[in-house]
PDB file of C-alpha atoms in Angstrom:
ATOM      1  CA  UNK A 331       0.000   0.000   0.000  1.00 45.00           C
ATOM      2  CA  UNK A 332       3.022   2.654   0.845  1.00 48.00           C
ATOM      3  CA  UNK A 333       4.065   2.945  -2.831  1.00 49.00           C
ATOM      4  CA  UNK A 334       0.788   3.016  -4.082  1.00 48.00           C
ATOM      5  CA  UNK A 335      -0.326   6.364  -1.967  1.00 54.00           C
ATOM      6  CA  UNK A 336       1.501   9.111  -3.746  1.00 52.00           C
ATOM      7  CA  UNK A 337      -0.295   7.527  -6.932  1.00 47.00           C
ATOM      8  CA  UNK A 338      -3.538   7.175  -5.482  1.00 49.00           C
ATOM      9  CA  UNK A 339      -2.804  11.059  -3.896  1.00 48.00           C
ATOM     10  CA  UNK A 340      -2.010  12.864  -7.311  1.00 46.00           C
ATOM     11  CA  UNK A 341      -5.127  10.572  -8.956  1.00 42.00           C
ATOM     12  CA  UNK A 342      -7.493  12.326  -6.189  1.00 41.00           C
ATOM     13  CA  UNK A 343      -5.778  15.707  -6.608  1.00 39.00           C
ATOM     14  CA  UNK A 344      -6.109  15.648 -10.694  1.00 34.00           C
ATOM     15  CA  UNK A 345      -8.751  13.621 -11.870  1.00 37.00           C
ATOM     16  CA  UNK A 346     -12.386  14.357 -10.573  1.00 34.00           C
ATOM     17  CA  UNK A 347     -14.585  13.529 -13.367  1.00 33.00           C
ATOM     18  CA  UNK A 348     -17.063  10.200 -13.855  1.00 34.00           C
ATOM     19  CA  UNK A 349     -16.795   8.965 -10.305  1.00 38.00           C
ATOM     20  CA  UNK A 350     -19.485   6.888  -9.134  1.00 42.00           C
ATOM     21  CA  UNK A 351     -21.559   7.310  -6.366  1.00 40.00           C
ATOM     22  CA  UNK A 352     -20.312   6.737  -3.085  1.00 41.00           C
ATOM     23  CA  UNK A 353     -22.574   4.193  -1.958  1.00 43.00           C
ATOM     24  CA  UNK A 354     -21.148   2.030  -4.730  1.00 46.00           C
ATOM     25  CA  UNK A 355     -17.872   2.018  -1.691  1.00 59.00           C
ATOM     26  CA  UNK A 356     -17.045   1.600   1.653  1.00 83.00           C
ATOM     27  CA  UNK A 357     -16.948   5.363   2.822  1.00 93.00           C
ATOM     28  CA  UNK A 358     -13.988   5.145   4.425  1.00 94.00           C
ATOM     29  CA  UNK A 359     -11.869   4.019   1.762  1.00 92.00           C
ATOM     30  CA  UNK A 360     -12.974   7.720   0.377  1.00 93.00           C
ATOM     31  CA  UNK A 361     -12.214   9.415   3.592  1.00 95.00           C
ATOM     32  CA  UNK A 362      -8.789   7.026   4.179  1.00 94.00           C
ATOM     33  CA  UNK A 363      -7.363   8.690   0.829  1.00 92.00           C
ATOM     34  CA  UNK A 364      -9.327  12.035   0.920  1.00 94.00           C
ATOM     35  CA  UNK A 365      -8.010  12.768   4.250  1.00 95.00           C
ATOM     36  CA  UNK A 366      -4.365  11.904   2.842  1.00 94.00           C
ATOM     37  CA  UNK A 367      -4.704  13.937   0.307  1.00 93.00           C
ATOM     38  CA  UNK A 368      -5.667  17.132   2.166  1.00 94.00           C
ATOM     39  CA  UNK A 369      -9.270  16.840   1.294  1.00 95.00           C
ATOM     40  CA  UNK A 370      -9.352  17.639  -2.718  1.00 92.00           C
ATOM     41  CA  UNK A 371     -12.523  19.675  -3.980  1.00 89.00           C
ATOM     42  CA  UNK A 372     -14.245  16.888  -5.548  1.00 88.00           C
ATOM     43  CA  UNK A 373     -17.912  15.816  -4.863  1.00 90.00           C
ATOM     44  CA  UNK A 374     -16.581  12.156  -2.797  1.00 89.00           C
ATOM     45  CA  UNK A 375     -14.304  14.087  -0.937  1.00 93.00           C
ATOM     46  CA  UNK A 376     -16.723  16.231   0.259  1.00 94.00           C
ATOM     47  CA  UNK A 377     -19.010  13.635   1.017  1.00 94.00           C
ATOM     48  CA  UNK A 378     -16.502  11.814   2.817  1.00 95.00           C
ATOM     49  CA  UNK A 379     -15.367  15.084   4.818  1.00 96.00           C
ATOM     50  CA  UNK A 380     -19.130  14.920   5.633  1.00 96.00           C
ATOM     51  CA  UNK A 381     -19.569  11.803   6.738  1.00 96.00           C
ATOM     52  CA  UNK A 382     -16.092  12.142   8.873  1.00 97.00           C
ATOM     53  CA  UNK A 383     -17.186  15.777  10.719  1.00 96.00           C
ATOM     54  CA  UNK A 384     -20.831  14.004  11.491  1.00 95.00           C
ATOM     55  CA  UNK A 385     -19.573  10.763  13.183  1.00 95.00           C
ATOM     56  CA  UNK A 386     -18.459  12.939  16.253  1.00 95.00           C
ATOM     57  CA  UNK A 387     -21.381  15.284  16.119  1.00 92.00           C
ATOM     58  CA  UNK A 388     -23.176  14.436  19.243  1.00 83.00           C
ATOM     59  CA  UNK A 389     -24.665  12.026  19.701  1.00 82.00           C
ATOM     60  CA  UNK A 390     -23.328   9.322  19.631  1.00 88.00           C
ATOM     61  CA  UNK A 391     -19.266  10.175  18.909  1.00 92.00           C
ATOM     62  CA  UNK A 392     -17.739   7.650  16.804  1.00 94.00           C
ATOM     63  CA  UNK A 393     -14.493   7.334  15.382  1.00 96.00           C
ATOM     64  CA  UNK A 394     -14.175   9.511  12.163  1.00 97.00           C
ATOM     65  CA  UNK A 395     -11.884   7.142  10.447  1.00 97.00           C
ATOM     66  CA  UNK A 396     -13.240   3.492  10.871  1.00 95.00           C
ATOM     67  CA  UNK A 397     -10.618   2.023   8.431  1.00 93.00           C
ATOM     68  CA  UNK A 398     -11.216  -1.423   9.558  1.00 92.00           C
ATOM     69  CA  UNK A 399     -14.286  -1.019   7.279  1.00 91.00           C
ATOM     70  CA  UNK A 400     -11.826  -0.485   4.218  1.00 89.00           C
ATOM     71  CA  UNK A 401     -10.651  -3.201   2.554  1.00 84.00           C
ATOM     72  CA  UNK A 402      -7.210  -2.460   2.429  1.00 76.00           C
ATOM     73  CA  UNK A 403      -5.982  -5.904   0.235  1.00 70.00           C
ATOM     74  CA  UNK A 404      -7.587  -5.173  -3.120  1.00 57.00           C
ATOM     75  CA  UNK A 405      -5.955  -4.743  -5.836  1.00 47.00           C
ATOM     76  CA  UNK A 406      -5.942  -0.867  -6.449  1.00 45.00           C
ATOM     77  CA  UNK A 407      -5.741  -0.418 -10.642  1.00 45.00           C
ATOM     78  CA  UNK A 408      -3.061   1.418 -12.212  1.00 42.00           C
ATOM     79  CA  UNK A 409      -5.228   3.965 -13.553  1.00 39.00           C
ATOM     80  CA  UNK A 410      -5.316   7.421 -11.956  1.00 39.00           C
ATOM     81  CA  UNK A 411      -9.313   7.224 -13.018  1.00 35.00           C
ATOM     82  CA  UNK A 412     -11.271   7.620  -9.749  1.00 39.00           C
ATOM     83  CA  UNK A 413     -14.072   5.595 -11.011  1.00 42.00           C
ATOM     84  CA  UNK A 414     -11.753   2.598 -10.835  1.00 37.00           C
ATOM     85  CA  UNK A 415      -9.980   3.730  -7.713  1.00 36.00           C
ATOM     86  CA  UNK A 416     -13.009   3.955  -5.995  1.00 39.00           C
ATOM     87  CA  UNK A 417     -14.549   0.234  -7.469  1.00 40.00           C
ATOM     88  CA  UNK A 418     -14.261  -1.269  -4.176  1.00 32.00           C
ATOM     89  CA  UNK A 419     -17.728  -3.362  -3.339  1.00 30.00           C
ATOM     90  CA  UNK A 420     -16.489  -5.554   0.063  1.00 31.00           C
ATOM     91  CA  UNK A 421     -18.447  -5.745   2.318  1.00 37.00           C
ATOM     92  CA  UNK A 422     -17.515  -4.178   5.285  1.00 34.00           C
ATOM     93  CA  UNK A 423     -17.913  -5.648   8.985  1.00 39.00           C
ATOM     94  CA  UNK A 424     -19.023  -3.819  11.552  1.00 39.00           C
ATOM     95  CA  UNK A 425     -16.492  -2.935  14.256  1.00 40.00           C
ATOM     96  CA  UNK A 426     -16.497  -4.875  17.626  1.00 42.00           C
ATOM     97  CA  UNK A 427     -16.255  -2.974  20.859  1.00 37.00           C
ATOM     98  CA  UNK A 428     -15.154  -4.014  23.849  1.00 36.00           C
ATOM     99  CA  UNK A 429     -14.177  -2.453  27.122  1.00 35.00           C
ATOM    100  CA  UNK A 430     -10.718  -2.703  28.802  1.00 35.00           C
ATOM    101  CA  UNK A 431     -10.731  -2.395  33.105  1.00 38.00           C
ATOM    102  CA  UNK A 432     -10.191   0.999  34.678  1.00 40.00           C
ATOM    103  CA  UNK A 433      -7.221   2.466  35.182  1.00 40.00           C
ATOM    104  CA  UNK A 434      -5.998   5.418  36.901  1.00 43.00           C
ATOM    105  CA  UNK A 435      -6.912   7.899  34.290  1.00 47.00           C
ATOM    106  CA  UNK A 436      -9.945   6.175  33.635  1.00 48.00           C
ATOM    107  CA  UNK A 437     -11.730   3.710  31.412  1.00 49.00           C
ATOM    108  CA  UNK A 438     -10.361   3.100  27.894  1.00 49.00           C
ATOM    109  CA  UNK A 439     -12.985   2.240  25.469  1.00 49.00           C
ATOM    110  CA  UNK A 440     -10.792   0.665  22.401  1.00 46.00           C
ATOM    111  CA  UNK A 441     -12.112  -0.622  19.033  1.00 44.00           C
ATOM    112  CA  UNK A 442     -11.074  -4.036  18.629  1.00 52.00           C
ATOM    113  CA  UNK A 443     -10.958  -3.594  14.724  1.00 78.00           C
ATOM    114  CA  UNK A 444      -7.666  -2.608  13.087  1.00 88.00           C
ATOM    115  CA  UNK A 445      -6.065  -2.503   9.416  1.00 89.00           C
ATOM    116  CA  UNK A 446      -6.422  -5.657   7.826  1.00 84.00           C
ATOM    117  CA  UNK A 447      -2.784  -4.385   6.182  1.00 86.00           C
ATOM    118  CA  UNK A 448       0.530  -3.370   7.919  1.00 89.00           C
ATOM    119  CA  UNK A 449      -0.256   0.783   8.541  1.00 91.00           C
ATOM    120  CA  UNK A 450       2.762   1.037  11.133  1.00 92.00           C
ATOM    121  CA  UNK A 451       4.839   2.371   8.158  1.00 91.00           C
ATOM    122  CA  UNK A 452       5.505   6.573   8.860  1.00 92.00           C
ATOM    123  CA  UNK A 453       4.093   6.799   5.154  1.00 90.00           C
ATOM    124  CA  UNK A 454       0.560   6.513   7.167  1.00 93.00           C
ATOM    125  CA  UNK A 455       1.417   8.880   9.942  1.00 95.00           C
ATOM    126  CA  UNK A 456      -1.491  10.890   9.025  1.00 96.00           C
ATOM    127  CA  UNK A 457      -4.254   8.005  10.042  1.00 96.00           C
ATOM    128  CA  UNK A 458      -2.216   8.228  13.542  1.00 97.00           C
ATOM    129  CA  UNK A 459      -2.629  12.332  13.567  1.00 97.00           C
ATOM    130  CA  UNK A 460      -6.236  11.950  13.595  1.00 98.00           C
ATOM    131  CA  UNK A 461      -7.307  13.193  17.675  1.00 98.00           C
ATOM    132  CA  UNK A 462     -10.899  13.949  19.167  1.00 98.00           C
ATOM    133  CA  UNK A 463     -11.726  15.322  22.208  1.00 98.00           C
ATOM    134  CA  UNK A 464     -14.658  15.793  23.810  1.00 97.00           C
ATOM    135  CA  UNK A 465     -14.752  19.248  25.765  1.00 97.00           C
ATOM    136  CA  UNK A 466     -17.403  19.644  28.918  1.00 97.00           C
ATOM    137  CA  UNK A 467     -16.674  22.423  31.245  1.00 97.00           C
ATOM    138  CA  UNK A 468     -19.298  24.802  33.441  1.00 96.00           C
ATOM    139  CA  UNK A 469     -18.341  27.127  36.059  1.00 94.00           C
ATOM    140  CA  UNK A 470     -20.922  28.436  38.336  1.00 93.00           C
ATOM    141  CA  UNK A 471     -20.543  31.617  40.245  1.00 88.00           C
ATOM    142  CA  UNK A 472     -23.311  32.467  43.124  1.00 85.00           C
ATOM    143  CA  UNK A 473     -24.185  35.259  44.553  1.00 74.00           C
ATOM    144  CA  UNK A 474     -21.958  34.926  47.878  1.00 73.00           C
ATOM    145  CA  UNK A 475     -19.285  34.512  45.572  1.00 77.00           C
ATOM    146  CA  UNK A 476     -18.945  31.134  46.201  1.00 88.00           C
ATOM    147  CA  UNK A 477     -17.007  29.338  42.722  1.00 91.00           C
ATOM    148  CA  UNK A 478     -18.369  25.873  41.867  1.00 92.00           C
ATOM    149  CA  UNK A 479     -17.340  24.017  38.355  1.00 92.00           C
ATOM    150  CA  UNK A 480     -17.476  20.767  36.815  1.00 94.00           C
ATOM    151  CA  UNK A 481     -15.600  19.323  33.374  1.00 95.00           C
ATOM    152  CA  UNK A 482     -15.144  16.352  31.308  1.00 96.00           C
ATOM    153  CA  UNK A 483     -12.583  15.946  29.299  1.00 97.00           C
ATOM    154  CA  UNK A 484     -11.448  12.677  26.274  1.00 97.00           C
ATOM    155  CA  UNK A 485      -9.645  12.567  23.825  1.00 98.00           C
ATOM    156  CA  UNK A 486      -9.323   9.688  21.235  1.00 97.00           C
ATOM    157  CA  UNK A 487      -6.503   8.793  19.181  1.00 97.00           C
ATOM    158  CA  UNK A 488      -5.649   5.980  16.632  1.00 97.00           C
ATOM    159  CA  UNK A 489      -2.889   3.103  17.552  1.00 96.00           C
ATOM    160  CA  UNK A 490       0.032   2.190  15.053  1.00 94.00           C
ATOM    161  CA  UNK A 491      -2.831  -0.354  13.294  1.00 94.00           C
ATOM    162  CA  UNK A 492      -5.346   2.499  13.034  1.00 95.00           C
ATOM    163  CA  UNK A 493      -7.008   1.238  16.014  1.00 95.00           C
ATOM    164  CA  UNK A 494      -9.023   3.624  18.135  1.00 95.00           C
ATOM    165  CA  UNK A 495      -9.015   4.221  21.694  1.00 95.00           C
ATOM    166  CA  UNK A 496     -10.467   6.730  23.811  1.00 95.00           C
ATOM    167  CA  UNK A 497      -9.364   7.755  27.683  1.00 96.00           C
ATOM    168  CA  UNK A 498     -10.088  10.746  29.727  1.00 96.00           C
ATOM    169  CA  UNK A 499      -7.676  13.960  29.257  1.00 96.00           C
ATOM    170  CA  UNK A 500      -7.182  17.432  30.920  1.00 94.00           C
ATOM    171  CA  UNK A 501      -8.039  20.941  30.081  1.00 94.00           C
ATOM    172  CA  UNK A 502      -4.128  21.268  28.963  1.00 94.00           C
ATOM    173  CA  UNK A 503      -4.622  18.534  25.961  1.00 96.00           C
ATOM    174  CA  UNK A 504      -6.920  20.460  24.239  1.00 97.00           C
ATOM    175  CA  UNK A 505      -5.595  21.777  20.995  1.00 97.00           C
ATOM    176  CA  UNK A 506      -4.791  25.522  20.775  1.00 96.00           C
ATOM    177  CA  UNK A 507      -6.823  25.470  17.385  1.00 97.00           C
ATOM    178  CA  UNK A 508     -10.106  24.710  19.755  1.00 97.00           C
ATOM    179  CA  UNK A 509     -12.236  27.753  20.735  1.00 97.00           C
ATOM    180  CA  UNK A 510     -12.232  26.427  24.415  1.00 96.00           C
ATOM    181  CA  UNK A 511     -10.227  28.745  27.113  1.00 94.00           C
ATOM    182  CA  UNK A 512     -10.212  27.745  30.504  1.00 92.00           C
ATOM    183  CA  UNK A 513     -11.574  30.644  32.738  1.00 90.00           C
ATOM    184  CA  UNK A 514      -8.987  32.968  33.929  1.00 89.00           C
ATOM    185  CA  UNK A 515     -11.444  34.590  37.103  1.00 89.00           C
ATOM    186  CA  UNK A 516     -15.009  32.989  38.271  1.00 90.00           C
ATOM    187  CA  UNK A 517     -17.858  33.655  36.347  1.00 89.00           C
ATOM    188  CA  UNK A 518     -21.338  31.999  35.031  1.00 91.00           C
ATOM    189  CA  UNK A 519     -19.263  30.208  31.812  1.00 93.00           C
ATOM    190  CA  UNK A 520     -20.642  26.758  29.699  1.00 95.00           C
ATOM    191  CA  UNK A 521     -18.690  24.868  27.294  1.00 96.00           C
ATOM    192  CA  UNK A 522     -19.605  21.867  25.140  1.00 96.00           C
ATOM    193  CA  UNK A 523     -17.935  20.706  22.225  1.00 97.00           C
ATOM    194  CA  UNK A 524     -16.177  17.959  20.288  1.00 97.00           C
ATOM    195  CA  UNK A 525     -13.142  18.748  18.644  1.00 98.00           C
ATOM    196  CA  UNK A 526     -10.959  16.876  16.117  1.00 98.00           C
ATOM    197  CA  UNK A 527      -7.525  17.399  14.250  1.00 98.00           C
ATOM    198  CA  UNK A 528      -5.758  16.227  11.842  1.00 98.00           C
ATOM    199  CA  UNK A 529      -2.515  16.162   9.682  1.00 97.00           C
ATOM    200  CA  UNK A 530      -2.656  15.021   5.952  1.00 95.00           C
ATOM    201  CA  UNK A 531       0.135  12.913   3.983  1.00 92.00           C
ATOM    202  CA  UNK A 532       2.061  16.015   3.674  1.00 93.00           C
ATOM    203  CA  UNK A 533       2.021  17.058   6.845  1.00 95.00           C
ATOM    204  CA  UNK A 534      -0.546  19.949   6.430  1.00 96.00           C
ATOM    205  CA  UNK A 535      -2.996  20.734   9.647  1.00 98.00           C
ATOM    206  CA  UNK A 536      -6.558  21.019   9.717  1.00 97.00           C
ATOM    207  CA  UNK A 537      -9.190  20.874  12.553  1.00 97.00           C
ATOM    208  CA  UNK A 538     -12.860  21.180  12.931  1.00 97.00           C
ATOM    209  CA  UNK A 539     -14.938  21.717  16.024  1.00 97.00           C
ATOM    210  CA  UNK A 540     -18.740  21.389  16.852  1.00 96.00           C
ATOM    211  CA  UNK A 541     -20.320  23.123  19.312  1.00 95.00           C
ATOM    212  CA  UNK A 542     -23.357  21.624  21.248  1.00 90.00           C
TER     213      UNK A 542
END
């Protein structure tokens, strides 16, 4: 697969025309090569941007990449048509959850589902990159000037397989690209959001957050 993605890149940055619908493929084959390649402005990129954005809009909050539901051991065509880079018609299984004890941070939900390919290479660094965290934070001031407040903070990352995991964090985790500023006095304040970043093959940043 590593030689393959600078092809499959330049075929999703320069050819955009005659691709089929994307129910015809697993979505996140689209979103495994549109996130690579920085998101192109083509009509399956933007549906997979879509579909990766709404899978941690509230509620529930999934992983944005599922790329165990991406058959990774087809054999991609030569051409740099992406009609036929696209033709992938597996059927994907549904990933299996399973809970791992508590520890001192925490639970740790992990997704049992991985790669069914090697991803460990650096060449897919930017399915590691991927982080979400899930921002919940109220202060409370009364009127004796009394200072209650109350937060939640996870974030969830992918393992060297593209497996995902997801453990509490800390106020100082959160991204500087978030909106979220932790409250320098006491004062009536709410937060709510889930946040996610990302880096693409080259190494370019993006982020998007959702307020709720």
């Amino acid at each position: 697969m590593k030689p393959l993605l600078p092809a499959l890149l330049l075929s999703l940055g320069f050819s955009t025309a005659a691709v089929q619908p994307a129910a015809d493929y697993p979505v996140d084959c689209a979103i495994l090569l549109c996130l690579a390649g920085g998101w192109p402005g083509s009509a399956e990129c933007s549906q997979a941007r879509a579909v990766f954005i709404r899978r941690i809009t509230p509620w529930p909050i999934e992983p944005p990449l599922q790329i165990w539901n991406c058959p990774m051991r087809v054999g991609f065509p030569k051409s740099t048509d992406l009609e036929r880079l696209f033709d992938i018609r597996a059927n994907a299984p549904k990933p299996e959850w399973s809970w791992l004890p508590p520890t001192r941070e925490g639970p740790v939900q992990r997704v049992v589902n991985q790669a069914d390919v090697d991803i460990s290479d650096p060449a897919f660094d930017f399915v590691r990159s991927i982080r979400v965290f899930e921002i919940t934070f109220r202060m409370t001031r009364s009127g004796d000037d009394n200072c209650s407040s109350s937060a939640a903070f996870y974030e969830g990352s992918y393992g060297s397989q593209g497996d995902y995991q997801r453990k509490r964090s800390d106020p100082s985790a959160v991204p500087a690209a978030s909106d979220f500023r932790m409250p320098v006095e006491c004062r009536n304040y709410r937060y709510r959001s889930v946040f996610v970043e990302w880096r693409d093959y080259m190494g370019s940043y993006g982020s998007e957050e959702v307020h709720y």
